[in-house]
Amino acid sequence: MESPWFVAVVLLCSMPLLGAGYLQERKNYIVHLEPRDDVAVGDSVVEWHQSFLPQVAKLDSSADGGGSGGDDGPRIVYSYSDVFTGFAARLTDEEAEAVRSTKGCLRLYPEEFLPLATTRSPGFLGLHLGNEAFWSRSGFGRGVVIGILDTGILPSHPSFGDDGLQPPPKSWKGTCEFKAIAGGGCNNKIIGARAFGSAAVNSSAPPVDDAGHGTHTASTAAGNFVENANVRGNADGTASGMAPHAHLAVYKVCTRSRCSIMDIIAGLDAAVKDGVDVLSFSIGASSGAQFNYDPIAIAAFKAMERGIVVSCAAGNAGPEPGTVGNGAPWMLTVGAGTMDRAIRTTVKLGNGDEFDGESLFQPGNNSAAQPLPLVYPGADGSDTSRDCSVLRGAEVSGKVVLCESRGLNGRIEAGQTVAAYGGVGMIVMNRAAEGYTTFADAHVLPASHVSFDAGTKIAAYVNSTDNPMASIAFKGTVMGSSPSPTVTFFSSRGPSKASPGILKPDITGPGMNILAAWAPSESHPEFSDGVDLSFFVESGTSMSTPHLSGIAALLKSLHPDWSPAAIKSAIMTTSDAVDRTGVPIKDEQFRHATFYAMGAGYVNPALAFDPGLVYDLHADDYIPYLCGLGIGDDGVKEIAHRPVTCSDLKTITEAELNYPSLVVNLLAQPITVNRTVTNVGKPSSVYTAVVDISKDVSVIVQPPMLHFTELKEKQSFTVTVRWAGQPNVAGAEGNLKWVSDDHIVRSPIVIAAKAE
């Protein structure tokens, strides 16, 4: 979990104090300012920002984002103009105090670093070629610009070829910073590329991806069609992104290991200025910061106000509740689920029992194909032995080794340790909290990642015999694995700490073992033999987010007049709450997944293009909700970028925001909320309310039927929720469905559990 934003308290400094400041270390800060009432007159934005620095700095400052420069005085690093009122600067402690005490300065945020949070997924999501298919009808996202904030991109990759693509939109204002890239650069696919701050370390080609992450997410969102995509024969097929004919604008704001909040805001600022339609943000964020203390939420509000869909990762901190990040209601917050494809391995024990697992490393010369002695170092009770951090060569040499998972990362490193001590095979067993979520990793030796249930049985077998044996068989790519989809263990859960009355995440998409384009590098060889790969498999909400970004681009292309909230509503209300067999979607424990785990459900883009009704919102509609959060006039002003007097408005509760889902804190008294839907289906249509919820809850919808006579017609209704019997401290979940002859518009209802 990220640390909270810190507030620096400061005093205006005198010139002698500034002189002493040169002897102190300068640190990076984001300086948050009050919005200017005279925005249309007076000094330029850059000059206004410079006026907050101590006098000596004005001669040195520049707002070109060129990095820290020399340490010869306080310096503006970025001057934000479109999504955030303020700037980033390098300051000593005394200089920071001086800036903070200046009239018009709200607060300072010390620089913080945030973590980075396919061939099968289009088909699994129902995206198929054909004249009548939604994918074709949407033009594959033609004309829409997706902005990717990540580690850059490998422009020479075939996924970023521009066959079949139109030139950039006439409204496009972006720039391309690629220089001297062999076989690649900007084209009609990649129409913009920039790098910021510490990510701009390569002066010859700063936006080039040196981590692989950005190339992977960009191709997932909008990679063009590439035949015969695979990783050493696994997951073979025709690769494409969700919106293969959309344009890409790349903003390199991350290095391999981290993303500076200063660079992220600079990238968001540039993307909005350039004219993107969708922003894809596969970066973790704070799970609890109040929105007016969250620069990313503030910047995203301005992007939403400009009509931009902001698609963000929920985070990889699950399955603990209350871990979801990027939870502002004007963001599309995306969780991670599985698909029906497995890169299968099978463990066979000496007693004949077999257990399926996964591994991306499936060499022809399988040294664990025949039965070998099986050992479980964790039997000694040591944590470091259980996860194979510490081994004894005599114990594991020539054997298959059972290792406990180290969590979201570290499985490949466990295999390296096993191999270093002479082990010839490895079985990775999940911990209890990880359930049935298994990763297809690029192991260094024959391996199989199995579930907690399977691992427990394997460990019991080891303890039951004096001569345990095991073999590992490689089965390659298997389609139709079940149950699918499920929610992964790592996908961050609601409720949102910043606004628990809004259901978060919003939606779940494919985020497990996703094959997409890759940027090979000597600094991170994926397999031990160092062979370069054009495609690679990755997992995380980083992978599910660009799926939704691409789907949002498809909807934007098909419905260019829809607001970001209308697009979100279409995605949420048409999502699947049941899996491919028709039973409720399960979580990592194969239990019924809650809405706090999966959001409204698993995305179904083939239905989202024609949702029938949408719950729409625009920037002004969020103001009464923000006032209702109790953050005060100043807090709302900081988010909305304009003066707001909450006492002049009719504030609303979180439940009253016109959101496509409903969360209520139900006590003894009933709660009634209003909702308004807009007809985007057939002009003449009738919808009937159908409620599906446990019998101890009463939900009454008035009116119970909605009659529409024209497109874009709006109708309102009320939902009254009460306990039908004794209140249930565990809460309850259900659905409100508006059903017509052609559509089912489903909204989750969550009655929050009572805190103990």
Tab-separated table of C-alpha atoms in Angstrom, residues 41-227:
chain	number	residue	atom	x	y	z
A	41	VAL	CA	-5.926	37.437	-17.883
A	42	GLY	CA	-2.578	38.372	-16.455
A	43	ASP	CA	0.620	36.366	-16.590
A	44	SER	CA	1.010	33.098	-18.445
A	45	VAL	CA	0.623	29.884	-16.475
A	46	VAL	CA	4.393	29.395	-16.388
A	47	GLU	CA	4.998	32.942	-15.136
A	48	TRP	CA	2.297	32.502	-12.521
A	49	HIS	CA	3.946	29.302	-11.303
A	50	GLN	CA	7.362	30.951	-11.203
A	51	SER	CA	5.958	33.691	-8.998
A	52	PHE	CA	5.633	31.152	-6.180
A	53	LEU	CA	9.353	30.385	-6.147
A	54	PRO	CA	11.855	32.398	-4.136
A	55	GLN	CA	13.178	35.278	-6.222
A	56	VAL	CA	16.509	33.713	-7.148
A	57	ALA	CA	14.777	30.747	-8.759
A	58	LYS	CA	12.977	32.764	-11.406
A	59	LEU	CA	16.165	33.238	-13.395
A	60	ASP	CA	16.881	29.495	-13.486
A	61	SER	CA	13.481	27.890	-13.773
A	62	SER	CA	12.142	26.237	-16.884
A	63	ALA	CA	8.976	24.253	-17.414
A	64	ASP	CA	10.247	22.012	-20.184
A	65	GLY	CA	10.206	18.863	-18.053
A	66	GLY	CA	13.846	18.291	-18.751
A	67	GLY	CA	14.587	16.710	-15.387
A	68	SER	CA	16.318	18.011	-12.345
A	69	GLY	CA	19.098	19.951	-14.025
A	70	GLY	CA	21.885	21.339	-11.899
A	71	ASP	CA	21.436	21.865	-8.206
A	72	ASP	CA	22.084	25.601	-8.521
A	73	GLY	CA	18.794	26.810	-7.132
A	74	PRO	CA	15.118	25.973	-6.827
A	75	ARG	CA	13.738	24.952	-10.183
A	76	ILE	CA	10.386	24.235	-11.804
A	77	VAL	CA	10.459	20.769	-13.346
A	78	TYR	CA	6.910	20.720	-14.770
A	79	SER	CA	4.368	23.465	-15.162
A	80	TYR	CA	0.973	21.751	-15.260
A	81	SER	CA	-1.696	23.558	-17.231
A	82	ASP	CA	-4.627	21.306	-18.168
A	83	VAL	CA	-5.368	18.695	-15.497
A	84	PHE	CA	-3.822	20.034	-12.307
A	85	THR	CA	-3.494	23.500	-10.811
A	86	GLY	CA	0.134	23.660	-9.869
A	87	PHE	CA	3.653	22.667	-10.783
A	88	ALA	CA	6.506	20.348	-9.822
A	89	ALA	CA	9.739	21.792	-8.474
A	90	ARG	CA	13.063	20.961	-6.806
A	91	LEU	CA	13.298	22.658	-3.434
A	92	THR	CA	15.240	22.542	-0.189
A	93	ASP	CA	13.273	22.233	3.026
A	94	GLU	CA	13.478	25.993	3.612
A	95	GLU	CA	12.454	26.777	0.053
A	96	ALA	CA	9.533	24.379	0.375
A	97	GLU	CA	8.471	26.240	3.516
A	98	ALA	CA	8.661	29.513	1.617
A	99	VAL	CA	6.479	28.248	-1.192
A	100	ARG	CA	3.949	26.730	1.189
A	101	SER	CA	3.381	29.985	3.056
A	102	THR	CA	2.794	31.946	-0.140
A	103	LYS	CA	-0.817	33.038	-0.619
A	104	GLY	CA	-2.568	30.743	-3.094
A	105	CYS	CA	-0.529	27.638	-2.247
A	106	LEU	CA	-2.661	24.799	-0.888
A	107	ARG	CA	-0.123	22.096	-0.081
A	108	LEU	CA	3.051	20.358	-1.170
A	109	TYR	CA	3.330	16.654	-1.978
A	110	PRO	CA	6.834	15.203	-1.723
A	111	GLU	CA	7.660	13.109	-4.775
A	112	GLU	CA	6.253	9.603	-4.417
A	113	PHE	CA	6.911	6.574	-6.592
A	114	LEU	CA	4.038	4.299	-7.556
A	115	PRO	CA	4.330	0.690	-8.751
A	116	LEU	CA	3.366	-0.658	-12.120
A	117	ALA	CA	0.347	-2.534	-11.287
A	118	THR	CA	-3.391	-11.008	-26.178
A	119	THR	CA	-4.093	-13.836	-28.511
A	120	ARG	CA	-7.014	-15.343	-26.556
A	121	SER	CA	-8.749	-12.437	-24.880
A	122	PRO	CA	-10.543	-10.971	-27.974
A	123	GLY	CA	-12.137	-14.319	-28.776
A	124	PHE	CA	-12.912	-15.086	-25.125
A	125	LEU	CA	-14.663	-11.721	-24.878
A	126	GLY	CA	-16.770	-12.424	-27.959
A	127	LEU	CA	-14.846	-10.189	-30.371
A	128	HIS	CA	-14.900	-11.968	-33.719
A	129	LEU	CA	-14.362	-10.934	-37.318
A	130	GLY	CA	-17.381	-10.704	-39.616
A	131	ASN	CA	-19.524	-8.024	-41.202
A	132	GLU	CA	-22.244	-8.212	-38.546
A	133	ALA	CA	-20.018	-8.607	-35.520
A	134	PHE	CA	-19.708	-5.742	-33.040
A	135	TRP	CA	-15.933	-5.669	-33.534
A	136	SER	CA	-16.288	-5.020	-37.248
A	137	ARG	CA	-19.201	-2.624	-36.816
A	138	SER	CA	-17.110	-0.527	-34.437
A	139	GLY	CA	-14.404	-0.167	-37.104
A	140	PHE	CA	-11.979	-1.823	-34.658
A	141	GLY	CA	-11.731	1.519	-32.842
A	142	ARG	CA	-10.943	3.530	-35.986
A	143	GLY	CA	-10.295	7.232	-35.375
A	144	VAL	CA	-9.980	6.964	-31.577
A	145	VAL	CA	-6.744	7.879	-29.772
A	146	ILE	CA	-5.738	5.833	-26.720
A	147	GLY	CA	-3.149	7.413	-24.450
A	148	ILE	CA	-0.902	4.897	-22.664
A	149	LEU	CA	0.913	6.018	-19.507
A	150	ASP	CA	3.550	3.380	-18.889
A	151	THR	CA	7.191	2.412	-19.576
A	152	GLY	CA	7.171	3.445	-23.238
A	153	ILE	CA	6.813	1.303	-26.351
A	154	LEU	CA	8.884	-0.690	-28.846
A	155	PRO	CA	7.797	1.020	-32.087
A	156	SER	CA	9.363	-1.569	-34.398
A	157	HIS	CA	7.159	-4.373	-33.063
A	158	PRO	CA	4.757	-5.768	-35.715
A	159	SER	CA	1.821	-5.139	-33.370
A	160	PHE	CA	2.345	-1.452	-34.027
A	161	GLY	CA	2.322	-1.589	-37.806
A	162	ASP	CA	-0.201	0.734	-39.400
A	163	ASP	CA	-1.683	-1.434	-42.151
A	164	GLY	CA	-5.319	-0.470	-42.633
A	165	LEU	CA	-5.123	2.586	-40.378
A	166	GLN	CA	-6.180	6.085	-41.258
A	167	PRO	CA	-3.992	9.159	-40.605
A	168	PRO	CA	-4.287	10.795	-37.168
A	169	PRO	CA	-7.390	12.913	-36.502
A	170	LYS	CA	-7.112	16.519	-37.637
A	171	SER	CA	-7.597	17.610	-34.027
A	172	TRP	CA	-4.475	15.731	-32.874
A	173	LYS	CA	-1.837	18.012	-31.305
A	174	GLY	CA	0.698	15.483	-30.020
A	175	THR	CA	4.376	15.141	-30.846
A	176	CYS	CA	6.737	12.248	-31.515
A	177	GLU	CA	10.111	12.079	-29.772
A	178	PHE	CA	11.441	8.927	-31.421
A	179	LYS	CA	14.898	9.429	-32.904
A	180	ALA	CA	17.026	7.008	-34.897
A	181	ILE	CA	14.919	3.925	-34.188
A	182	ALA	CA	15.783	1.115	-36.573
A	183	GLY	CA	12.667	-0.156	-38.315
A	184	GLY	CA	10.221	1.903	-36.290
A	185	GLY	CA	9.004	5.237	-35.059
A	186	CYS	CA	5.730	7.077	-35.268
A	187	ASN	CA	3.258	6.128	-37.976
A	188	ASN	CA	-0.515	5.965	-38.303
A	189	LYS	CA	-0.639	3.546	-35.343
A	190	ILE	CA	1.741	5.304	-32.940
A	191	ILE	CA	0.877	8.949	-33.517
A	192	GLY	CA	2.568	10.396	-30.445
A	193	ALA	CA	5.395	9.435	-28.112
A	194	ARG	CA	6.961	11.383	-25.263
A	195	ALA	CA	9.058	10.669	-22.192
A	196	PHE	CA	9.097	12.492	-18.884
A	197	GLY	CA	11.564	13.040	-16.058
A	198	SER	CA	13.560	10.067	-14.904
A	199	ALA	CA	11.911	7.949	-17.616
A	200	ALA	CA	13.629	10.081	-20.284
A	201	VAL	CA	17.053	8.548	-19.688
A	202	ASN	CA	17.705	7.589	-23.302
A	203	SER	CA	18.437	10.853	-25.065
A	204	SER	CA	18.396	9.268	-28.531
A	205	ALA	CA	14.972	7.677	-28.129
A	206	PRO	CA	13.410	8.456	-24.761
A	207	PRO	CA	9.984	6.838	-25.241
A	208	VAL	CA	11.454	3.409	-26.127
A	209	ASP	CA	10.358	0.648	-23.748
A	210	ASP	CA	13.219	-0.919	-21.793
A	211	ALA	CA	10.944	-2.923	-19.479
A	212	GLY	CA	8.384	-4.655	-21.707
A	213	HIS	CA	5.429	-3.542	-19.581
A	214	GLY	CA	4.425	-0.564	-21.738
A	215	THR	CA	4.699	-2.515	-24.990
A	216	HIS	CA	2.532	-5.257	-23.471
A	217	THR	CA	-0.212	-2.889	-22.274
A	218	ALA	CA	-0.195	-0.824	-25.490
A	219	SER	CA	-0.612	-3.894	-27.682
A	220	THR	CA	-3.353	-5.251	-25.404
A	221	ALA	CA	-5.328	-2.043	-25.842
A	222	ALA	CA	-4.721	-1.389	-29.524
A	223	GLY	CA	-2.175	-3.729	-31.102
A	224	ASN	CA	-2.773	-4.450	-34.792
A	225	PHE	CA	-3.359	-7.982	-36.090
A	226	VAL	CA	-0.265	-10.232	-35.998
A	227	GLU	CA	-0.486	-13.850	-37.118
